[in-house]
Amino acid sequence: MSRNLSERERRALLRSRLLMYHAIDDVCDDPNTLGTSPRRFREQMGHLASSGIRGVSMQELLEAVRRGEERGLVGLTFDDGYRDFRERAVPILKEFGFTATVFVLAGMFGGSNSWKHHVSPHVERRLMDREDVVRVSEAGMEVGSHFMYHAVLPDLALEELRRGLRESREVLSEIVGSEVQGFCYPYGLLNHEVVREVREAGYSYGCSIVERADGDEFDLLRVPLWDGDNLARLIIKRRFYFTYRRIKKLLRPGAPGDERVRQGY
Ligand SMILES: [Zn+2]
């Protein structure tokens, strides 16, 4: 297991921007807006590259943070482990010399996104199989765990939660041939107990979306991106997404958050 972060390193990591993607495909009528078209994705990556920013996996970002060299890096993450990550996203990432982290459901290889979505019916998408996971790892991408299946973790019994966290880490570590460090909370849903268990299962960090429990490397916030995010929106969201959310909450304290972000995946 890698060592814990120092306070300086933790602050540097929390200041770093992390982007969240799901599918990279041409489905244009997804009611859950989980897809970004390859054309749009290439445009977004090209914008980062031409701005002197490099997209990196969480593992690479953490290593850079430990060396004090995180400036100019942005973390790229992909949830659910769709087949199109291997087929569409990886070639574009390689084109720009970027890496990324893909969070995989370790009990659903080769299946489809059959879990409950915010809007139904949802668009069916295929998930990577074991071979795909090996290939993306060999291509320099980090593989992290998204649990065994797409569970609402705060609703699980403690034993089930513990088993899934450990088993998914073991299964994926075995497949990629190195110890899996990263975890990503399905639906972005977590609480103190869930975060504690992720820590105790041996992970080094956890990716959330907008929910926080401890406010450290185990519930990292990410900026969600969709196909609707053209260059202007990418620039604004990357810089101001969380400021905007805080202001919105201050102005409308009773208002729910972005429901799509809270419950969609
Ligand atoms: Zn997910």
CSV table of C-alpha atoms and ligand atoms in Angstrom, one decimal:
chain,number,residue,atom,x,y,z
A,1,MET,CA,0.0,0.0,0.0
A,2,SER,CA,1.3,3.5,-0.8
A,3,ARG,CA,2.0,5.8,2.1
A,4,ASN,CA,-0.5,8.4,3.3
A,5,LEU,CA,-0.5,11.9,2.0
A,6,SER,CA,1.2,14.7,4.0
A,7,GLU,CA,-0.9,17.8,4.6
A,8,ARG,CA,0.8,19.7,1.8
A,9,GLU,CA,0.2,16.9,-0.6
A,10,ARG,CA,-3.4,16.6,0.5
A,11,ARG,CA,-4.0,20.3,-0.1
A,12,ALA,CA,-2.4,20.1,-3.5
A,13,LEU,CA,-4.5,17.2,-4.5
A,14,LEU,CA,-7.7,18.9,-3.3
A,15,ARG,CA,-6.8,21.9,-5.4
A,16,SER,CA,-6.4,19.8,-8.5
A,17,ARG,CA,-9.2,19.7,-11.0
A,18,LEU,CA,-10.7,16.3,-11.8
A,19,LEU,CA,-13.0,15.7,-14.8
A,20,MET,CA,-15.6,13.0,-14.9
A,21,TYR,CA,-16.8,11.2,-18.0
A,22,HIS,CA,-18.9,8.1,-18.6
A,23,ALA,CA,-19.4,6.9,-22.2
A,24,ILE,CA,-17.6,8.2,-25.3
A,25,ASP,CA,-20.0,7.4,-28.1
A,26,ASP,CA,-22.4,8.9,-30.7
A,27,VAL,CA,-25.7,8.3,-28.9
A,28,CYS,CA,-27.3,11.7,-29.1
A,29,ASP,CA,-30.7,11.0,-27.4
A,30,ASP,CA,-29.5,9.6,-24.0
A,31,PRO,CA,-32.0,10.9,-21.4
A,32,ASN,CA,-29.3,10.4,-18.7
A,33,THR,CA,-26.8,12.4,-20.8
A,34,LEU,CA,-24.0,10.0,-20.0
A,35,GLY,CA,-22.4,10.1,-23.5
A,36,THR,CA,-19.8,12.4,-24.9
A,37,SER,CA,-19.3,12.1,-28.7
A,38,PRO,CA,-15.7,11.2,-29.8
A,39,ARG,CA,-15.7,14.4,-31.8
A,40,ARG,CA,-16.5,16.5,-28.7
A,41,PHE,CA,-14.1,14.5,-26.5
A,42,ARG,CA,-11.2,15.1,-29.0
A,43,GLU,CA,-12.1,18.8,-29.0
A,44,GLN,CA,-12.0,19.0,-25.2
A,45,MET,CA,-8.7,17.0,-25.0
A,46,GLY,CA,-7.2,19.2,-27.7
A,47,HIS,CA,-8.2,22.3,-25.8
A,48,LEU,CA,-6.5,21.1,-22.7
A,49,ALA,CA,-3.4,20.2,-24.7
A,50,SER,CA,-3.2,23.6,-26.4
A,51,SER,CA,-3.7,25.3,-23.1
A,52,GLY,CA,-0.5,23.6,-21.8
A,53,ILE,CA,-2.6,21.2,-19.6
A,54,ARG,CA,-2.0,17.5,-19.5
A,55,GLY,CA,-4.8,15.0,-18.7
A,56,VAL,CA,-3.5,12.2,-16.4
A,57,SER,CA,-4.8,9.3,-14.5
A,58,MET,CA,-5.4,9.7,-10.8
A,59,GLN,CA,-2.4,7.5,-10.1
A,60,GLU,CA,-0.2,9.8,-12.2
A,61,LEU,CA,-1.7,12.9,-10.5
A,62,LEU,CA,-1.0,11.4,-7.0
A,63,GLU,CA,2.6,10.7,-8.0
A,64,ALA,CA,3.0,14.2,-9.3
A,65,VAL,CA,1.5,15.6,-6.1
A,66,ARG,CA,4.0,13.7,-4.0
A,67,ARG,CA,6.8,15.2,-6.1
A,68,GLY,CA,5.2,18.7,-5.9
A,69,GLU,CA,4.8,18.7,-9.7
A,70,GLU,CA,1.0,18.7,-10.1
A,71,ARG,CA,0.8,22.1,-11.8
A,72,GLY,CA,-0.6,21.9,-15.3
A,73,LEU,CA,-2.2,18.5,-14.7
A,74,VAL,CA,-5.9,17.7,-14.7
A,75,GLY,CA,-7.2,14.3,-13.6
A,76,LEU,CA,-9.3,12.4,-16.2
A,77,THR,CA,-11.7,9.8,-14.9
A,78,PHE,CA,-14.3,7.5,-16.6
A,79,ASP,CA,-17.0,5.8,-14.6
A,80,ASP,CA,-18.6,2.4,-15.2
A,81,GLY,CA,-16.0,0.9,-17.6
A,82,TYR,CA,-17.9,1.0,-20.9
A,83,ARG,CA,-16.5,-0.9,-23.8
A,84,ASP,CA,-16.2,2.4,-25.7
A,85,PHE,CA,-13.5,3.5,-23.2
A,86,ARG,CA,-11.2,1.0,-24.9
A,87,GLU,CA,-12.5,1.5,-28.4
A,88,ARG,CA,-13.0,5.3,-28.5
A,89,ALA,CA,-11.5,7.1,-25.6
A,90,VAL,CA,-8.1,5.4,-25.3
A,91,PRO,CA,-7.0,6.1,-28.9
A,92,ILE,CA,-7.9,9.8,-28.4
A,93,LEU,CA,-6.1,10.0,-25.1
A,94,LYS,CA,-3.0,8.4,-26.7
A,95,GLU,CA,-3.1,10.9,-29.5
A,96,PHE,CA,-2.5,13.6,-27.0
A,97,GLY,CA,-0.1,11.7,-24.8
A,98,PHE,CA,-2.7,11.7,-22.0
A,99,THR,CA,-3.6,8.9,-19.5
A,100,ALA,CA,-6.8,8.4,-17.5
A,101,THR,CA,-8.4,6.3,-14.8
A,102,VAL,CA,-11.3,4.0,-15.6
A,103,PHE,CA,-13.5,2.7,-12.7
A,104,VAL,CA,-14.7,-0.8,-13.4
A,105,LEU,CA,-17.5,-2.9,-12.0
A,106,ALA,CA,-15.5,-6.0,-11.1
A,107,GLY,CA,-18.5,-8.4,-11.0
A,108,MET,CA,-20.0,-7.3,-14.4
A,109,PHE,CA,-17.4,-7.9,-17.0
A,110,GLY,CA,-18.8,-8.1,-20.5
A,111,GLY,CA,-22.3,-7.2,-19.3
A,112,SER,CA,-24.3,-4.1,-19.8
A,113,ASN,CA,-25.4,-1.1,-17.7
A,114,SER,CA,-28.5,-2.9,-16.3
A,115,TRP,CA,-28.6,-1.0,-13.1
A,116,LYS,CA,-31.3,1.6,-12.2
A,117,HIS,CA,-30.7,5.0,-13.8
A,118,HIS,CA,-32.2,8.3,-12.9
A,119,VAL,CA,-34.3,8.4,-16.1
A,120,SER,CA,-35.7,5.2,-17.5
A,121,PRO,CA,-35.7,3.6,-19.9
A,122,HIS,CA,-31.9,4.2,-20.2
A,123,VAL,CA,-29.6,3.7,-23.2
A,124,GLU,CA,-28.1,0.2,-23.0
A,125,ARG,CA,-24.3,0.2,-23.2
A,126,ARG,CA,-21.8,-2.7,-23.1
A,127,LEU,CA,-19.2,-2.9,-20.4
A,128,MET,CA,-15.6,-4.0,-20.9
A,129,ASP,CA,-14.8,-7.6,-20.4
A,130,ARG,CA,-11.6,-8.9,-18.7
A,131,GLU,CA,-9.6,-8.8,-22.0
A,132,ASP,CA,-10.5,-5.1,-22.5
A,133,VAL,CA,-9.5,-4.3,-18.9
A,134,VAL,CA,-6.1,-6.0,-19.5
A,135,ARG,CA,-5.6,-4.1,-22.8
A,136,VAL,CA,-6.5,-0.6,-21.4
A,137,SER,CA,-4.1,-1.3,-18.5
A,138,GLU,CA,-1.4,-2.3,-20.9
A,139,ALA,CA,-2.1,1.0,-22.8
A,140,GLY,CA,-1.0,2.9,-19.7
A,141,MET,CA,-4.5,3.6,-18.3
A,142,GLU,CA,-5.2,3.2,-14.6
A,143,VAL,CA,-7.9,0.7,-13.6
A,144,GLY,CA,-9.8,1.5,-10.4
A,145,SER,CA,-12.8,-0.1,-8.7
A,146,HIS,CA,-16.4,1.0,-9.0
A,147,PHE,CA,-17.4,-1.9,-6.6
A,148,MET,CA,-18.6,-5.4,-7.8
A,149,TYR,CA,-21.9,-4.0,-9.2
A,150,HIS,CA,-23.5,-0.6,-9.4
A,151,ALA,CA,-24.7,-0.5,-5.8
A,152,VAL,CA,-26.1,2.3,-3.6
A,153,LEU,CA,-23.3,1.8,-1.0
A,154,PRO,CA,-24.9,3.7,1.9
A,155,ASP,CA,-27.9,1.2,1.7
A,156,LEU,CA,-25.8,-1.9,2.0
A,157,ALA,CA,-25.3,-4.1,5.1
A,158,LEU,CA,-21.8,-3.6,6.5
A,159,GLU,CA,-20.7,-7.2,5.6
A,160,GLU,CA,-21.8,-6.8,1.9
A,161,LEU,CA,-20.1,-3.4,1.7
A,162,ARG,CA,-16.8,-4.8,3.1
A,163,ARG,CA,-16.9,-7.9,0.9
A,164,GLY,CA,-17.6,-5.9,-2.3
A,165,LEU,CA,-14.8,-3.4,-1.6
A,166,ARG,CA,-12.2,-6.1,-0.9
A,167,GLU,CA,-13.3,-8.5,-3.6
A,168,SER,CA,-13.4,-5.9,-6.3
A,169,ARG,CA,-9.9,-4.7,-5.4
A,170,GLU,CA,-8.6,-8.3,-5.4
A,171,VAL,CA,-10.2,-9.2,-8.7
A,172,LEU,CA,-9.0,-6.1,-10.5
A,173,SER,CA,-5.5,-6.2,-8.9
A,174,GLU,CA,-5.2,-9.8,-10.2
A,175,ILE,CA,-6.3,-8.8,-13.7
A,176,VAL,CA,-4.0,-5.8,-14.1
A,177,GLY,CA,-1.1,-7.4,-12.2
A,178,SER,CA,-0.6,-4.6,-9.7
A,179,GLU,CA,-2.3,-3.3,-6.6
A,180,VAL,CA,-5.4,-1.3,-7.4
A,181,GLN,CA,-5.3,2.0,-5.6
A,182,GLY,CA,-8.5,3.9,-6.7
A,183,PHE,CA,-12.2,3.6,-5.8
A,184,CYS,CA,-15.1,5.5,-7.2
A,185,TYR,CA,-18.5,5.6,-5.4
A,186,PRO,CA,-21.4,4.3,-7.7
A,187,TYR,CA,-24.0,7.2,-8.1
A,188,GLY,CA,-21.5,9.4,-6.2
A,189,LEU,CA,-23.3,8.3,-3.1
A,190,LEU,CA,-21.4,7.9,0.2
A,191,ASN,CA,-21.4,8.6,3.9
A,192,HIS,CA,-18.8,8.5,6.7
A,193,GLU,CA,-19.2,4.8,7.2
A,194,VAL,CA,-18.8,4.0,3.5
A,195,VAL,CA,-15.7,6.2,3.3
A,196,ARG,CA,-14.2,4.6,6.4
A,197,GLU,CA,-14.6,1.1,4.8
A,198,VAL,CA,-13.0,2.3,1.5
A,199,ARG,CA,-10.0,3.5,3.5
A,200,GLU,CA,-9.8,0.2,5.5
A,201,ALA,CA,-10.1,-1.9,2.4
A,202,GLY,CA,-6.7,-0.6,1.4
A,203,TYR,CA,-7.5,1.9,-1.3
A,204,SER,CA,-5.4,5.1,-1.6
A,205,TYR,CA,-8.1,7.5,-2.7
A,206,GLY,CA,-11.8,7.7,-3.5
A,207,CYS,CA,-13.6,9.7,-6.2
A,208,SER,CA,-17.0,11.2,-5.4
A,209,ILE,CA,-19.0,13.6,-7.6
A,210,VAL,CA,-20.5,16.3,-5.4
A,211,GLU,CA,-21.1,14.4,-2.1
A,212,ARG,CA,-18.4,14.7,0.7
A,213,ALA,CA,-18.0,13.1,4.0
A,214,ASP,CA,-14.5,13.7,5.3
A,215,GLY,CA,-13.2,16.3,2.8
A,216,ASP,CA,-10.0,14.5,1.9
A,217,GLU,CA,-8.5,12.2,-0.7
A,218,PHE,CA,-11.3,9.7,0.0
A,219,ASP,CA,-14.2,11.8,-1.3
A,220,LEU,CA,-12.6,13.8,-4.1
A,221,LEU,CA,-15.0,16.1,-6.0
A,222,ARG,CA,-15.1,15.9,-9.8
A,223,VAL,CA,-16.5,18.1,-12.6
A,224,PRO,CA,-19.0,16.2,-14.7
A,225,LEU,CA,-18.7,16.7,-18.4
A,226,TRP,CA,-21.3,15.8,-21.1
A,227,ASP,CA,-21.6,16.1,-24.9
A,228,GLY,CA,-23.3,19.4,-24.3
A,229,ASP,CA,-20.1,20.8,-22.9
A,230,ASN,CA,-18.6,22.7,-25.8
A,231,LEU,CA,-15.2,24.5,-25.4
A,232,ALA,CA,-16.7,27.5,-23.7
A,233,ARG,CA,-18.6,25.4,-21.2
A,234,LEU,CA,-15.5,23.1,-20.5
A,235,ILE,CA,-13.4,26.2,-19.7
A,236,ILE,CA,-16.1,27.7,-17.4
A,237,LYS,CA,-16.9,24.3,-15.7
A,238,ARG,CA,-13.3,23.4,-15.1
A,239,ARG,CA,-12.6,26.7,-13.4
A,240,PHE,CA,-15.9,27.6,-11.7
A,241,TYR,CA,-18.1,24.5,-11.3
A,242,PHE,CA,-17.8,24.2,-7.6
A,243,THR,CA,-17.9,28.0,-7.0
A,244,TYR,CA,-21.2,28.0,-9.0
A,245,ARG,CA,-22.6,25.2,-7.0
A,246,ARG,CA,-21.7,26.9,-3.7
A,247,ILE,CA,-23.3,30.2,-4.8
A,248,LYS,CA,-26.4,28.4,-6.0
A,249,LYS,CA,-26.7,26.7,-2.6
A,250,LEU,CA,-26.3,30.0,-0.7
A,251,LEU,CA,-29.0,31.7,-2.8
A,252,ARG,CA,-31.4,28.8,-2.6
A,253,PRO,CA,-30.6,26.9,0.6
A,254,GLY,CA,-33.6,24.6,0.4
A,255,ALA,CA,-33.1,23.7,-3.2
A,256,PRO,CA,-31.9,20.2,-4.1
A,257,GLY,CA,-28.6,19.9,-5.9
A,258,ASP,CA,-28.4,18.9,-9.5
A,259,GLU,CA,-30.6,15.8,-9.3
A,260,ARG,CA,-29.0,14.4,-12.4
A,261,VAL,CA,-25.6,14.6,-10.8
A,262,ARG,CA,-26.8,13.2,-7.5
A,263,GLN,CA,-28.7,10.2,-8.8
A,264,GLY,CA,-28.1,9.7,-12.4
A,265,TYR,CA,-25.5,6.9,-12.7
B,1,ZN,ZN,-21.3,4.6,-12.1
